Amino acid sequence: MADVRVLVADDQDLVRLGLRTLLDSEDGVTIVGEAADGLAAVEQARALRPDVVLMDIRMPGIDGIEATRRIAADPDLAGTRVVVLTTFEVDAYVFDALRHGASGFLTKDTKPADLVRAIHLIAAGEALLSPSVTRKVVREFASRPSRVLQPHPQLASLTDREREIVGLVGEGLSNEEIAARLVVSPATARTHVSRAMIKLSARDRAQLVVFAYRSGLVD
């Protein structure tokens, strides 16, 4: 199996050095580049085509949110996933990063073994959103007074059960928790989630959470 190719984008030299030192010692992970600002992150992503970008939010030039948006919008980078690095578990910018295409986020104090596991998870196409953290993010941003509903144009294509399940994904429930809530098997819950993702053209579970929030499926 080929190594997961990682680009590290952070304006702090020590953070980049620490991540490189940690990840270079791990089997199955290769650091292919570094960037100290958002513009460089986008340029490096386009030049190197990494599997995963570890993206700091607060950087000079363009910030990590705009850099994430540009990477996610580039059809040539469809295979590149962005993981946002944040100091706090529920950062004021985390939901905006998810809305603009991030596949998940990690706090900078994540344990080394968890970081490596997360990189492999993201590279495999999974979303890096633990149910507990998702609930905190959605709860915080659902209460924004400026919240404006923007239903997904394909929302009507979902069955009633699929709409219900997308809402539960938006609440931060795992497939197992959805199965228990609806008294179905985890495999059935997984199938409904997968079908909803296809119908809504969601690139991963993180984007499904965003769709649920913006479509009003999450209170």
CSV table of N, CA, C and O in Angstrom, one decimal, residues 8 10 12-26 31 34 54 85 108 110 112 115-116:
chain,number,residue,atom,x,y,z
A,8,VAL,N,1.8,19.9,5.0
A,8,VAL,CA,1.6,20.6,6.3
A,8,VAL,C,1.6,22.1,6.1
A,8,VAL,O,2.6,22.7,5.5
A,10,ASP,N,1.1,25.6,8.1
A,10,ASP,CA,1.0,26.3,9.4
A,10,ASP,C,2.1,27.4,9.4
A,10,ASP,O,3.2,27.3,8.9
A,12,GLN,N,3.6,28.7,11.9
A,12,GLN,CA,4.6,28.6,12.9
A,12,GLN,C,5.6,27.6,12.6
A,12,GLN,O,5.3,26.4,12.4
A,13,ASP,N,6.9,28.0,12.5
A,13,ASP,CA,8.0,27.1,12.1
A,13,ASP,C,8.0,25.9,13.1
A,13,ASP,O,8.3,24.8,12.6
A,14,LEU,N,7.9,26.1,14.4
A,14,LEU,CA,8.0,25.0,15.3
A,14,LEU,C,6.9,24.0,15.1
A,14,LEU,O,7.1,22.8,15.3
A,15,VAL,N,5.7,24.5,14.8
A,15,VAL,CA,4.6,23.5,14.6
A,15,VAL,C,4.9,22.6,13.3
A,15,VAL,O,4.7,21.4,13.4
A,16,ARG,N,5.3,23.3,12.3
A,16,ARG,CA,5.7,22.5,11.1
A,16,ARG,C,6.8,21.5,11.3
A,16,ARG,O,6.7,20.4,10.9
A,17,LEU,N,7.8,22.0,12.0
A,17,LEU,CA,8.9,21.1,12.4
A,17,LEU,C,8.5,19.9,13.2
A,17,LEU,O,8.9,18.8,13.0
A,18,GLY,N,7.6,20.2,14.2
A,18,GLY,CA,7.1,19.2,15.1
A,18,GLY,C,6.3,18.1,14.3
A,18,GLY,O,6.5,16.9,14.5
A,19,LEU,N,5.5,18.6,13.4
A,19,LEU,CA,4.6,17.6,12.6
A,19,LEU,C,5.5,16.8,11.7
A,19,LEU,O,5.3,15.6,11.5
A,20,ARG,N,6.5,17.5,11.1
A,20,ARG,CA,7.4,16.8,10.2
A,20,ARG,C,8.2,15.7,10.9
A,20,ARG,O,8.3,14.6,10.5
A,21,THR,N,8.7,16.1,12.1
A,21,THR,CA,9.5,15.2,12.9
A,21,THR,C,8.7,14.0,13.3
A,21,THR,O,9.1,12.8,13.2
A,22,LEU,N,7.4,14.2,13.7
A,22,LEU,CA,6.6,13.2,14.1
A,22,LEU,C,6.2,12.2,13.0
A,22,LEU,O,6.3,11.0,13.1
A,23,LEU,N,5.8,12.8,11.9
A,23,LEU,CA,5.2,12.0,10.8
A,23,LEU,C,6.3,11.4,10.0
A,23,LEU,O,6.1,10.3,9.4
A,24,ASP,N,7.5,12.0,9.9
A,24,ASP,CA,8.6,11.3,9.1
A,24,ASP,C,9.0,10.0,9.8
A,24,ASP,O,9.6,9.2,9.1
A,25,SER,N,8.7,9.9,11.1
A,25,SER,CA,9.1,8.6,11.7
A,25,SER,C,8.1,7.5,11.6
A,25,SER,O,8.3,6.4,12.2
A,26,GLU,N,7.0,7.8,11.0
A,26,GLU,CA,5.9,6.9,10.9
A,26,GLU,C,5.9,6.1,9.6
A,26,GLU,O,6.0,6.8,8.5
A,31,ILE,N,5.7,13.2,4.3
A,31,ILE,CA,5.6,14.6,4.2
A,31,ILE,C,6.1,15.0,2.8
A,31,ILE,O,7.3,14.9,2.6
A,34,GLU,N,5.7,21.7,2.7
A,34,GLU,CA,5.3,22.5,3.8
A,34,GLU,C,4.9,23.9,3.2
A,34,GLU,O,5.3,24.3,2.2
A,54,LEU,N,-2.8,19.1,6.2
A,54,LEU,CA,-3.0,19.5,7.5
A,54,LEU,C,-3.0,21.1,7.5
A,54,LEU,O,-1.9,21.7,7.3
A,85,LEU,N,-6.5,22.2,11.4
A,85,LEU,CA,-5.8,22.2,12.7
A,85,LEU,C,-6.3,23.4,13.5
A,85,LEU,O,-6.2,24.5,13.1
A,108,LYS,N,-4.6,20.9,18.1
A,108,LYS,CA,-3.2,20.8,18.0
A,108,LYS,C,-2.6,20.0,19.1
A,108,LYS,O,-1.4,19.6,19.0
A,110,THR,N,-3.7,17.0,19.8
A,110,THR,CA,-4.0,15.6,19.5
A,110,THR,C,-2.8,14.7,19.7
A,110,THR,O,-1.7,15.0,19.3
A,112,PRO,N,0.0,11.9,19.2
A,112,PRO,CA,0.6,11.5,18.0
A,112,PRO,C,0.0,10.2,17.3
A,112,PRO,O,-0.3,10.2,16.1
A,115,LEU,N,-3.2,11.3,15.7
A,115,LEU,CA,-3.0,12.1,14.5
A,115,LEU,C,-2.7,11.1,13.3
A,115,LEU,O,-3.3,11.3,12.2
A,116,VAL,N,-1.8,10.2,13.5
A,116,VAL,CA,-1.5,9.2,12.4
A,116,VAL,C,-2.7,8.5,12.0
A,116,VAL,O,-3.0,8.3,10.8
